[in-house]
CSV table of C-alpha atoms in Angstrom, one decimal:
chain,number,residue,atom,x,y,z
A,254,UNK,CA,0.0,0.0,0.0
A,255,UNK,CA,0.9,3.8,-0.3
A,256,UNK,CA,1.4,5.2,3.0
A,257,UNK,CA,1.9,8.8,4.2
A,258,UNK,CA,3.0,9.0,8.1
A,259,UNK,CA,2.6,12.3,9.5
A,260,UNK,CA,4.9,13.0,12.1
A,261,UNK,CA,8.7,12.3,12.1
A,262,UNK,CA,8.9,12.0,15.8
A,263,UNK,CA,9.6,9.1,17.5
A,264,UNK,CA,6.0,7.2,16.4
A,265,UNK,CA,6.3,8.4,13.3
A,266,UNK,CA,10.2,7.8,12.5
A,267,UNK,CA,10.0,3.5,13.6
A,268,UNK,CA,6.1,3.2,12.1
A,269,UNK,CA,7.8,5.0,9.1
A,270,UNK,CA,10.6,2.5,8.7
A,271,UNK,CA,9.1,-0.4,9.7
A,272,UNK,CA,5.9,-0.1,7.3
A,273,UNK,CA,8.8,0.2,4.5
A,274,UNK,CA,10.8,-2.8,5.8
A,275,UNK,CA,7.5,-4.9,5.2
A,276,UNK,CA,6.9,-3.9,2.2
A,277,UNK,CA,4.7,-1.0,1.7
A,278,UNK,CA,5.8,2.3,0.1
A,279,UNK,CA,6.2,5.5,2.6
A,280,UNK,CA,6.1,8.8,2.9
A,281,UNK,CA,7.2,10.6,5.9
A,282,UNK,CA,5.8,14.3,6.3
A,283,UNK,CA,7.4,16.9,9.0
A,284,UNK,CA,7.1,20.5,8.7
A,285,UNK,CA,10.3,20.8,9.9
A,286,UNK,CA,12.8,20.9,6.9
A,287,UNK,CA,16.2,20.9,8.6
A,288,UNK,CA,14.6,18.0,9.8
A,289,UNK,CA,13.7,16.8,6.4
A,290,UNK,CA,17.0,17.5,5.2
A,291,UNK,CA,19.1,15.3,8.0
A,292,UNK,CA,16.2,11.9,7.0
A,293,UNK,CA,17.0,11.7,3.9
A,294,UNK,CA,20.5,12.0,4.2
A,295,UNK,CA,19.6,8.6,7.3
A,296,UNK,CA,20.5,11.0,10.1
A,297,UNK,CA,18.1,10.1,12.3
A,298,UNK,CA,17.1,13.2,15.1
A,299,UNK,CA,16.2,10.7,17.8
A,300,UNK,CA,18.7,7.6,19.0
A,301,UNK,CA,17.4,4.4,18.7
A,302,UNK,CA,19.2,0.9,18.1
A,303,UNK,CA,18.8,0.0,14.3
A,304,UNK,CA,17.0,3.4,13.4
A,305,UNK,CA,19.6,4.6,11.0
A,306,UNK,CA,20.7,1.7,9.2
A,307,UNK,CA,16.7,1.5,8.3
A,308,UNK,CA,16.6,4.5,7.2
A,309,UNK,CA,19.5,4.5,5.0
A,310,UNK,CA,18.4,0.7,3.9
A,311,UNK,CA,14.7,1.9,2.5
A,312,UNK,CA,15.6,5.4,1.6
A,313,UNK,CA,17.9,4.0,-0.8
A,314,UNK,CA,16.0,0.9,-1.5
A,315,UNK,CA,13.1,3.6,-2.7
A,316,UNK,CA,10.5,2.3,-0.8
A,317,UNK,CA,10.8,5.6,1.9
A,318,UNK,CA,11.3,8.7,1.2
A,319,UNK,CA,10.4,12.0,3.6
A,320,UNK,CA,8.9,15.2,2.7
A,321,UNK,CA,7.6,18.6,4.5
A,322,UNK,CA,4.8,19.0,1.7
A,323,UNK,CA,1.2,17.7,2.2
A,324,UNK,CA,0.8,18.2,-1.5
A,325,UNK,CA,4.0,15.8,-1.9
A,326,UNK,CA,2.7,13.1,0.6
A,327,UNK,CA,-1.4,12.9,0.8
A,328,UNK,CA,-2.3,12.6,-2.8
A,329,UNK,CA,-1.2,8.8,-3.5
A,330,UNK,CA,-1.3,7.4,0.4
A,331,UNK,CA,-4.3,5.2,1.0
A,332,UNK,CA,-3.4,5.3,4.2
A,333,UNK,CA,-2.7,8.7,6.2
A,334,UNK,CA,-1.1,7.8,9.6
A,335,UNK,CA,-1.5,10.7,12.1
A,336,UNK,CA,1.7,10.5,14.6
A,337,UNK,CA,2.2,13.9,15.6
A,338,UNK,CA,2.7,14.5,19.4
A,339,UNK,CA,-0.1,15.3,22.2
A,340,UNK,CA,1.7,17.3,24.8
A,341,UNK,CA,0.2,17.4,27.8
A,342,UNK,CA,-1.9,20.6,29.2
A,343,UNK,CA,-1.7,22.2,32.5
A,344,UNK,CA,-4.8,20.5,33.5
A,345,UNK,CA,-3.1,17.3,32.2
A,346,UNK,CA,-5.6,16.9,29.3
A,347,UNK,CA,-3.7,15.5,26.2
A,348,UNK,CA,-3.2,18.4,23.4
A,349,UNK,CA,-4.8,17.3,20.3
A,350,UNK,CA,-4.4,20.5,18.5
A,351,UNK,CA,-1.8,19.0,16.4
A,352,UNK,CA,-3.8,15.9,15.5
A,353,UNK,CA,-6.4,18.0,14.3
A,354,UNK,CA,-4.1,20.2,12.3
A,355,UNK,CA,-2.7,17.6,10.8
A,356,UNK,CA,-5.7,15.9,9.6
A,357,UNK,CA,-7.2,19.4,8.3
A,358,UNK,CA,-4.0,20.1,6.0
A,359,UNK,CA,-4.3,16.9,4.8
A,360,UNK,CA,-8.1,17.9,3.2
A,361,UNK,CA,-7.2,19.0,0.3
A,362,UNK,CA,-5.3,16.3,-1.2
A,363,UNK,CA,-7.2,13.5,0.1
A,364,UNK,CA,-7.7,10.6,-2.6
A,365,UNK,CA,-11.9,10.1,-3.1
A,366,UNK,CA,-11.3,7.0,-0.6
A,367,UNK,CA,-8.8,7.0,2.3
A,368,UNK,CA,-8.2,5.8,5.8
A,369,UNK,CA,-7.2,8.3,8.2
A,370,UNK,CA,-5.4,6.5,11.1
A,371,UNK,CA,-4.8,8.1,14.4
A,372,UNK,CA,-1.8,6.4,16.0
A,373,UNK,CA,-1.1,9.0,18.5
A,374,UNK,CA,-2.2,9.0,22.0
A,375,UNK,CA,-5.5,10.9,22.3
A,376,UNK,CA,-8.3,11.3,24.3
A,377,UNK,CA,-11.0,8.6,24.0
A,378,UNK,CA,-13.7,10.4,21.4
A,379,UNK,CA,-10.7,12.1,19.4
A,380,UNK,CA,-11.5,9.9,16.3
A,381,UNK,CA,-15.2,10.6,16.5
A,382,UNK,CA,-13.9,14.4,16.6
A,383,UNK,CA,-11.7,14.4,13.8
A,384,UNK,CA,-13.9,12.6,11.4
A,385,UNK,CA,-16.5,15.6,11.9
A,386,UNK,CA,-14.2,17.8,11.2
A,387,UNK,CA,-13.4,15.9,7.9
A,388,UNK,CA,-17.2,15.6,6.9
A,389,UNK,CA,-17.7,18.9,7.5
A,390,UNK,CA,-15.0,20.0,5.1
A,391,UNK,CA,-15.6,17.7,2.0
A,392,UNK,CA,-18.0,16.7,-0.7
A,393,UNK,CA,-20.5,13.5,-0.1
A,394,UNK,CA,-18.9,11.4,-2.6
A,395,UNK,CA,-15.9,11.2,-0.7
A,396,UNK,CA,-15.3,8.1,1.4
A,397,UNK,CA,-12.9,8.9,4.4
A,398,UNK,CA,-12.8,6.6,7.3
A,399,UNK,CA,-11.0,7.7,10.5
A,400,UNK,CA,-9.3,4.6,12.3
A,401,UNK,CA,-7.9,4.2,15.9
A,402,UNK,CA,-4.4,2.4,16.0
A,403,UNK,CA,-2.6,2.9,19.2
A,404,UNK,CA,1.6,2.2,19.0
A,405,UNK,CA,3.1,0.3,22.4
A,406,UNK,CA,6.3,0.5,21.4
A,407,UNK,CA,8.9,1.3,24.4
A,408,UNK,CA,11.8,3.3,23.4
A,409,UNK,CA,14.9,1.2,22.9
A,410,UNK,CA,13.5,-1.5,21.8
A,411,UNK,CA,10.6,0.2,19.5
A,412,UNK,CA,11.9,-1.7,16.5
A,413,UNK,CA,12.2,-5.3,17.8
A,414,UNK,CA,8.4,-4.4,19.4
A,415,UNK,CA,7.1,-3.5,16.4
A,416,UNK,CA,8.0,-6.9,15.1
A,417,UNK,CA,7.0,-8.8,18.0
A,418,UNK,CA,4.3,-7.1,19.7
A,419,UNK,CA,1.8,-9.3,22.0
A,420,UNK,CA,-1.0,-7.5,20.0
A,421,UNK,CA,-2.0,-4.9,17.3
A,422,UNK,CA,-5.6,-2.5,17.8
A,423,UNK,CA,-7.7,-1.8,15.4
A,424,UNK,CA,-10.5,0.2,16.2
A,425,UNK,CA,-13.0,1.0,13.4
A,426,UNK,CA,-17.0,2.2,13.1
A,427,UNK,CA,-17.0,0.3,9.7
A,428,UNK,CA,-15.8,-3.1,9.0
A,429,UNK,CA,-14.4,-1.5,5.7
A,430,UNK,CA,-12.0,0.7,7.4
A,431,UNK,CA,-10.4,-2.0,9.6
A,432,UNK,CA,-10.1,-4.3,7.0
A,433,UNK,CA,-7.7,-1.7,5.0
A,434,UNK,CA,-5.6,-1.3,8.6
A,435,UNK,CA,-5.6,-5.0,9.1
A,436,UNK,CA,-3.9,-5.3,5.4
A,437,UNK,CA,-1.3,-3.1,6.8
A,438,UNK,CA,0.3,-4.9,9.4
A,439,UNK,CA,-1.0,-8.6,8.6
A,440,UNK,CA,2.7,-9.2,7.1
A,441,UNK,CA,3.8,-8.6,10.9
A,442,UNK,CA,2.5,-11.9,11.6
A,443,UNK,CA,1.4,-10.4,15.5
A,444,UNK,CA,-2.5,-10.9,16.7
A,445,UNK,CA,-4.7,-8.3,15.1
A,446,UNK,CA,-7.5,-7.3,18.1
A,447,UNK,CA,-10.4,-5.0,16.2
A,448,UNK,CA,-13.1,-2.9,18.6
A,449,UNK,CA,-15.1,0.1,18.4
A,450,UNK,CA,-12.8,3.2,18.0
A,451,UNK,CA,-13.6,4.4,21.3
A,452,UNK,CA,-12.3,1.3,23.1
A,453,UNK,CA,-9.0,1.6,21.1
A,454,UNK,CA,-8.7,4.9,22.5
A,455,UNK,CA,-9.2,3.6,25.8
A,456,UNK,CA,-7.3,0.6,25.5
A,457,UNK,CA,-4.2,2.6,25.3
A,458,UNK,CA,-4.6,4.6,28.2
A,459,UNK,CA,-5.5,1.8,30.3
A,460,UNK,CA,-2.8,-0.5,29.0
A,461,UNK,CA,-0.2,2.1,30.3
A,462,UNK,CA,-1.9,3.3,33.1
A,463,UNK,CA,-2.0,-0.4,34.7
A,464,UNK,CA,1.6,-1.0,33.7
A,465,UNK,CA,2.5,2.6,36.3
A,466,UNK,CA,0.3,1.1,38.7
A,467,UNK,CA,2.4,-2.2,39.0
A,468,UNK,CA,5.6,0.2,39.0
A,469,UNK,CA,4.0,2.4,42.3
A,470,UNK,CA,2.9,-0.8,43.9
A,471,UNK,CA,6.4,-2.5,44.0
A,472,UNK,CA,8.1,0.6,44.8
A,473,UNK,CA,5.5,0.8,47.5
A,474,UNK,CA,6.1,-2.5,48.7
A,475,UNK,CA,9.9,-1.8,48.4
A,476,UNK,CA,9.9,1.2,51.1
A,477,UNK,CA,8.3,-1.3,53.1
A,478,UNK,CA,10.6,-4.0,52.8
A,479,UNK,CA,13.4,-1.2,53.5
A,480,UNK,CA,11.9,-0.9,57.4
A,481,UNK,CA,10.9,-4.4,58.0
A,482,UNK,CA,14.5,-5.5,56.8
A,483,UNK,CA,13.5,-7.4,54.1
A,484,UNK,CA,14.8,-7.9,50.3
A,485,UNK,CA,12.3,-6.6,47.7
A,486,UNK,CA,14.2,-8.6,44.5
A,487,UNK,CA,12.7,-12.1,46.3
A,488,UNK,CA,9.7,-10.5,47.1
A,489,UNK,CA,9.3,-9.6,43.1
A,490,UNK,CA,10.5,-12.6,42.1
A,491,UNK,CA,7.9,-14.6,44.4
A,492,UNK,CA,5.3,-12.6,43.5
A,493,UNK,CA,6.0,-12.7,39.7
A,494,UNK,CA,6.1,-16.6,39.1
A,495,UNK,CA,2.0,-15.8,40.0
A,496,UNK,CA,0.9,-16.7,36.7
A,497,UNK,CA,-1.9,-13.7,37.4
A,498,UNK,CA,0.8,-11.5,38.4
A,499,UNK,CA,3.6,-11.9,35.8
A,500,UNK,CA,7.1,-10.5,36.2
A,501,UNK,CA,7.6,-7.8,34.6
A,502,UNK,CA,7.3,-3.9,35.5
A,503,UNK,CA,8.1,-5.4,39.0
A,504,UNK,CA,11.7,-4.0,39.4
A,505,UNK,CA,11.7,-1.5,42.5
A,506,UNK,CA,13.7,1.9,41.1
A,507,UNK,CA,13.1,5.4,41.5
A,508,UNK,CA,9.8,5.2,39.7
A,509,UNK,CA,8.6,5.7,36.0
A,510,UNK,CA,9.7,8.8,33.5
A,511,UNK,CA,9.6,9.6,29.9
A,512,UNK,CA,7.1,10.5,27.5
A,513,UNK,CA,4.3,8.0,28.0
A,514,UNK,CA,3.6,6.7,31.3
A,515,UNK,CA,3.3,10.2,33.6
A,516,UNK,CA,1.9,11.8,30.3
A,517,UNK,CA,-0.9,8.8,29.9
A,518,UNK,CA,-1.7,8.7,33.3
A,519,UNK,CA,-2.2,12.3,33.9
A,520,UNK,CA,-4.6,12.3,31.1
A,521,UNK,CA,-6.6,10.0,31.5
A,522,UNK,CA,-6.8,11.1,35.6
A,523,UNK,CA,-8.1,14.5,33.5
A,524,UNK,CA,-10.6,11.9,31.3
A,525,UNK,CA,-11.9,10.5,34.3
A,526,UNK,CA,-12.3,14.1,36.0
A,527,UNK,CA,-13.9,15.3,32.4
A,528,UNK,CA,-16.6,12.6,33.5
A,529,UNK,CA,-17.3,13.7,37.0
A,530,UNK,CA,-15.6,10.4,38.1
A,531,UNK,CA,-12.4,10.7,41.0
A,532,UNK,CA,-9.4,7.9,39.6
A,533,UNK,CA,-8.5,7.7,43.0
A,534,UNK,CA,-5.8,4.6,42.4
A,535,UNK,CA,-4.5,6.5,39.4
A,536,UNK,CA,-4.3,9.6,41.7
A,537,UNK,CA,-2.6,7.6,44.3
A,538,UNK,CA,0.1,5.8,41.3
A,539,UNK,CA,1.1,9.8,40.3
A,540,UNK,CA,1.8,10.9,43.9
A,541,UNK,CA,3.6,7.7,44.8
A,542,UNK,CA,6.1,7.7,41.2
A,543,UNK,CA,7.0,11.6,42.3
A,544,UNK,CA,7.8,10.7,45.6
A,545,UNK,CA,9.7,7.6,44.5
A,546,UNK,CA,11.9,9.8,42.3
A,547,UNK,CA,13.2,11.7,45.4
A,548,UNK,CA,13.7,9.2,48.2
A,549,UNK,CA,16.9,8.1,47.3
A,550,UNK,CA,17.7,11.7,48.3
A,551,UNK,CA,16.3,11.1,51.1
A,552,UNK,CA,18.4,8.2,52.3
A,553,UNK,CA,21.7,10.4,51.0
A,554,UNK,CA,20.7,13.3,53.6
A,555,UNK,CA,20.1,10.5,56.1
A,556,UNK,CA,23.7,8.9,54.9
A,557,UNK,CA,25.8,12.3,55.2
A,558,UNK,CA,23.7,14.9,57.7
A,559,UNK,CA,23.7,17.3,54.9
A,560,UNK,CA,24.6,17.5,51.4
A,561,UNK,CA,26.3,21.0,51.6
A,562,UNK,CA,29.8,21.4,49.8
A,563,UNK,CA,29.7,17.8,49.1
A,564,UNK,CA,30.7,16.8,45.2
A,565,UNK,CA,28.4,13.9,43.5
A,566,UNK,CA,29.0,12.2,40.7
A,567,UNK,CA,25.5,11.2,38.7
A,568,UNK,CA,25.8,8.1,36.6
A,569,UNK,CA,22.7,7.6,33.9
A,570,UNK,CA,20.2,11.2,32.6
A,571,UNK,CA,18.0,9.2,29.7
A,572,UNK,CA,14.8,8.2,31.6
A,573,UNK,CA,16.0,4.3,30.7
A,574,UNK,CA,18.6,2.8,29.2
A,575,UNK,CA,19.1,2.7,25.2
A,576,UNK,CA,17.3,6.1,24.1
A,577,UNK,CA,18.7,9.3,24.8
A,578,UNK,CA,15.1,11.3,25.8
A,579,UNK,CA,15.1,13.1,29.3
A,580,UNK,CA,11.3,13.6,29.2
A,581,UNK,CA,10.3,13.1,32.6
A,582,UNK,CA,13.7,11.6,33.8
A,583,UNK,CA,14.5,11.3,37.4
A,584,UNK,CA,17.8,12.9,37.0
A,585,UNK,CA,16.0,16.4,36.5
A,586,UNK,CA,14.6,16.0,40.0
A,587,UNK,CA,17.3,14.5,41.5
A,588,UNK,CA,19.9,17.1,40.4
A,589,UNK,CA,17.8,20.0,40.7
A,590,UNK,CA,17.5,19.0,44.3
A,591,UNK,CA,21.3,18.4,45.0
A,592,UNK,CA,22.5,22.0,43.7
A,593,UNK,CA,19.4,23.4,45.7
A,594,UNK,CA,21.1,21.5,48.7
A,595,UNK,CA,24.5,23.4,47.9
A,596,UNK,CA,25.8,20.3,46.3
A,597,UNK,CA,28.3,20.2,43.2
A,598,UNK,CA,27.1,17.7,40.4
A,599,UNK,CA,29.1,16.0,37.9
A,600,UNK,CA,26.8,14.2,35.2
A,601,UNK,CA,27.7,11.1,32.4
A,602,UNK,CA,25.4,9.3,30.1
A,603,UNK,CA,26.3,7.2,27.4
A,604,UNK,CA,23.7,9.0,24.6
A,605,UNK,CA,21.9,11.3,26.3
A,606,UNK,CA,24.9,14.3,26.6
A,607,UNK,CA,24.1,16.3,23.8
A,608,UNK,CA,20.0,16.6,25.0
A,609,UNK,CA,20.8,16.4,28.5
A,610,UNK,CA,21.7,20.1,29.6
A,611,UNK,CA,18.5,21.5,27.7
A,612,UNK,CA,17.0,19.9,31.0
A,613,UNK,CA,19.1,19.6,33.7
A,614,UNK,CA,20.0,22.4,36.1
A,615,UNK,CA,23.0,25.0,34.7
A,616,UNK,CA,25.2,24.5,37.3
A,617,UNK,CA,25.7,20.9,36.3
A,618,UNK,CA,28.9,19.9,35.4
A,619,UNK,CA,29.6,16.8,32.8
A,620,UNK,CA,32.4,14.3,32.0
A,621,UNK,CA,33.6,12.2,29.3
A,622,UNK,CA,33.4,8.9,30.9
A,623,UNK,CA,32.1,7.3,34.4
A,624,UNK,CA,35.3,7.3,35.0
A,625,UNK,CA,35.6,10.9,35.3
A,626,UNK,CA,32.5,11.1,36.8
A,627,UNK,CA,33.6,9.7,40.0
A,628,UNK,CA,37.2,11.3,40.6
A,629,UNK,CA,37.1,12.8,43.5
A,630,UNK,CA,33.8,12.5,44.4
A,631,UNK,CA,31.7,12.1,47.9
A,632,UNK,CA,29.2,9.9,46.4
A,633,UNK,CA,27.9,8.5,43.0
A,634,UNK,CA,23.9,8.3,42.7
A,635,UNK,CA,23.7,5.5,39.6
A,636,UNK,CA,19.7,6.8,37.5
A,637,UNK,CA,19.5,4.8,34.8
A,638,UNK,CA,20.4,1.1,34.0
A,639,UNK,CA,22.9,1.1,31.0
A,640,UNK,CA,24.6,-1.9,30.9
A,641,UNK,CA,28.3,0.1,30.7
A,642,UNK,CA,27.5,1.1,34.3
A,643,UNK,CA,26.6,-2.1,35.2
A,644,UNK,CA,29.8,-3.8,34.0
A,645,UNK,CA,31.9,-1.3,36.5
A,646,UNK,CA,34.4,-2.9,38.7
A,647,UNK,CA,32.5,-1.7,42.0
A,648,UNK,CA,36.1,-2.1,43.8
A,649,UNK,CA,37.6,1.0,41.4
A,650,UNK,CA,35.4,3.4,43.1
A,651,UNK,CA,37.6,3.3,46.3
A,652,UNK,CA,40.6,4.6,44.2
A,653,UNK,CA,38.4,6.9,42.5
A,654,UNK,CA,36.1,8.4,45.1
A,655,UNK,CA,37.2,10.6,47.9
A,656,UNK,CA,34.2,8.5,49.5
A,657,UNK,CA,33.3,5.6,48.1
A,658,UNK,CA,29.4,5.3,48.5
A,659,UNK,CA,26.9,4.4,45.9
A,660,UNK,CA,23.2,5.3,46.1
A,661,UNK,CA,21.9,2.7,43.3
A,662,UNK,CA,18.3,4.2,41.9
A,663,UNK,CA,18.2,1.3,39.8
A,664,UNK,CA,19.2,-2.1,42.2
A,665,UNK,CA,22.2,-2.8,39.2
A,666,UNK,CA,24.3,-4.8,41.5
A,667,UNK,CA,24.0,-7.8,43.5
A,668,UNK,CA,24.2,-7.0,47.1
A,669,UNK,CA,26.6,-10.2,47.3
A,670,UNK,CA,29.1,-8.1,44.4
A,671,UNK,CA,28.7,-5.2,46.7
A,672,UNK,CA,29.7,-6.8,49.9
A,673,UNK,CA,33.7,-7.7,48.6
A,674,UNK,CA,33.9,-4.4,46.9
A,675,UNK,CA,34.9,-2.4,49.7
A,676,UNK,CA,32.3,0.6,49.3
A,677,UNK,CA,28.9,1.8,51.0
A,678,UNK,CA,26.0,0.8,49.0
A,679,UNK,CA,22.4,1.6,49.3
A,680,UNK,CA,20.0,0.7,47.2
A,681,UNK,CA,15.8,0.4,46.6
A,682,UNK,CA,13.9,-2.1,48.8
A,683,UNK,CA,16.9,-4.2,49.7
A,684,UNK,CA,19.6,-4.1,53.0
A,685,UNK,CA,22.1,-1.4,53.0
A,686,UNK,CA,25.8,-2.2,52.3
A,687,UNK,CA,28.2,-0.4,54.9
A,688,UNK,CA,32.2,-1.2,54.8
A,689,UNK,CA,34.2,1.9,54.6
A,690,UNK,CA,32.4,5.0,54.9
A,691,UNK,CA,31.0,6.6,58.0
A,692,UNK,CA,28.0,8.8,58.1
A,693,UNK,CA,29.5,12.9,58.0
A,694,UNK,CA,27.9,15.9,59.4
């Protein structure tokens, strides 16, 4: 088929390449040209593994091509993918001003019969929305169907999910118009579910809104362990051979970021509210995730009596591992609160450098390496689980570190590892490690 993606954002970019690599021909339309211009020459804007090589692949295979004219891209897509961002509002309310711009410049170069396919993250009733505003704007012979098609890709991996995703949503009014979508992605070879357009909306929302919850819940349960002296990694991994429970998103941390989850849940708290209806759990998942981001600042005041004067080395920006976006990443938090506590802050990610001080506080410093990171510093707090920080040699921080003491956001190391490295180690939901360091101040 003859595909037009709208949006060269991170939807946009993998649904772009990925509809290419299985076969169909795509356009990619961004009004941004610079943009435009770095595509097609495969530089992608975001990182993510395989992205590039993609791009370059399909670009000069022919099959993808990218654009920053609607008059270029609309006119020979039977398919018009819509995967333009939906920033949240100060209310939280999801912004859908872009979705609807989008499909309104596409009006006037719409083939007589087209599927319109919202794959951003919008407000359940969005698609009924947008289709009135098509119908309102063209002639009665013209057979435009608007389709729900929610992404779950998770950044990092987006490309290997988009080949082997637990499911693919479809959700249509007319059988006609989820037919076309199902032709799309039936060469993924990945269950096709098709509802009503509303429940797709919904399904979205609630899919990540449940997958927070489980986070708050374990990080709940790992403060808890913390006082009653017990280890939260058995707890998970009792818990998670509950067939009804399932292991995953039970991996205690300093809570959730990025783009998705506090976006989605925020939303669809403001959905709920929309409705006269109180999401108390949802509510309750927010306030625990912002409070999770901060405790292991807690236990740092705790460790030195104050964080005045002291130097820290920060290990990890990105929101997670493999993706350089700091939307929403605990290290904004976390290192706004240490130079508000007089602290100096030296900062290292493997990807995330060149994005990283549009976010973080001035006064952070940076370093080439983890290395570097560490010289000379009173502690090290470790935010996000690349696997280069979890192949350190835990007993090179002593000749490093003018204190060697870890505060571990993201439980990398075994506490048996820690305990013949020589250092102080504290970590989420699990027994503090104390050999060389005593408590200052």
């Amino acid at each position: 088929m003859n595909i037009a993606v709208i949006g060269a954002g991170y939807v946009g970019l993998i649904s772009s390449v990925c509809y290419a690599e299985i076969g169909h021909q795509v356009v990619g339309l961004d009004l941004d040209p610079d943009k435009i211009q770095k595509l097609n020459r495969f530089v992608s804007p975001i990182y993510e593994p395989g992205l590039e090589e993609l791009l370059e692949k399909h670009i000069t295979g022919g099959q993808l091509k990218f654009t920053d004219s609607y008059e270029e891209a609309i006119p020979t897509a039977d398919v018009i993918v819509i995967a333009v961002g939906t920033p949240s509002q100060a209310n939280g309310m999801a912004d859908i001003s872009f979705v609807e711009g989008a499909a309104l410049s596409s009006i006037p170069y719409l083939k007589k019969q087209a599927v319109l396919v919202i794959k951003s993250t919008v407000p359940v009733g969005t698609g009924d929305h947008v289709e009135a505003l098509i119908r309102d704007r063209i002639s009665p012979d013209y057979e435009i169907e608007v389709v729900s098609n929610p992404e779950f890709l998770r950044e990092g991996t987006a490309i290997y999910d988009t080949f082997h995703g637990d499911r693919i949503i479809i959700g249509a009014n007319r059988d006609s118009a989820s037919e076309v979508v199902r032709r799309v992605h039936e060469p993924l070879g990945i269950p096709i579910v098709v509802t009503d357009r509303r429940s797709s909306e919904m399904i979205k929302y609630a899919s990540n809104a449940f997958l927070a919850t489980k986070i708050s819940f374990i990080n709940e349960i790992a403060n808890l362990c913390e006082m009653l002296d017990a280890n939260v990694e058995n707890v998970s991994e009792g818990m998670g051979l509950d067939k009804r429970i399932g292991n995953q998103f039970l991996k205690a941390g300093i809570g959730y970021g990025g783009s998705c989850f506090p976006k989605d849940t925020n939303a669809l708290i403001q959905i709920a509210g929309n409705m006269q209806y109180d999401f108390e759990l949802l509510r309750s998942v927010v306030k625990v995730n912002e409070k999770q981001q901060t405790g292991i600042l807690r236990k740092a005041k705790a460790y030195y009596g104050s964080l005045q004067g002291l130097k820290f080395a920060v290990l990890g920006l990105a929101f997670k591992p493999n993706t350089d976006d700091m939307r929403e990443a605990p290290s904004i938090r976390v290192i706004e609160q240490l130079v508000s506590e007089g602290a100096e802050v030296v900062a290292y990610d493997p990807i995330a450098m060149d994005k990283a001080p549009q976010w973080l506080h001035p006064a952070t410093q940076y370093a080439a390496s983890w290395e570097e990171t560490l010289r000379d510093a009173d502690g090290v707090f470790l935010l996000t689980d690349w696997e280069e920080f979890k192949q350190i040699d835990l007993r090179k921080l002593s000749s490093l570190m003018k204190r060697p003491a870890m505060f571990d956001g993201r439980n990398c190391f075994k506490l048996s590892a820690v305990e013949s490295a020589g250092i102080d180690y504290v970590s989420v939901g699990r027994p503090a490690v104390r050999k060389t360091v005593q408590p200052v101040g």
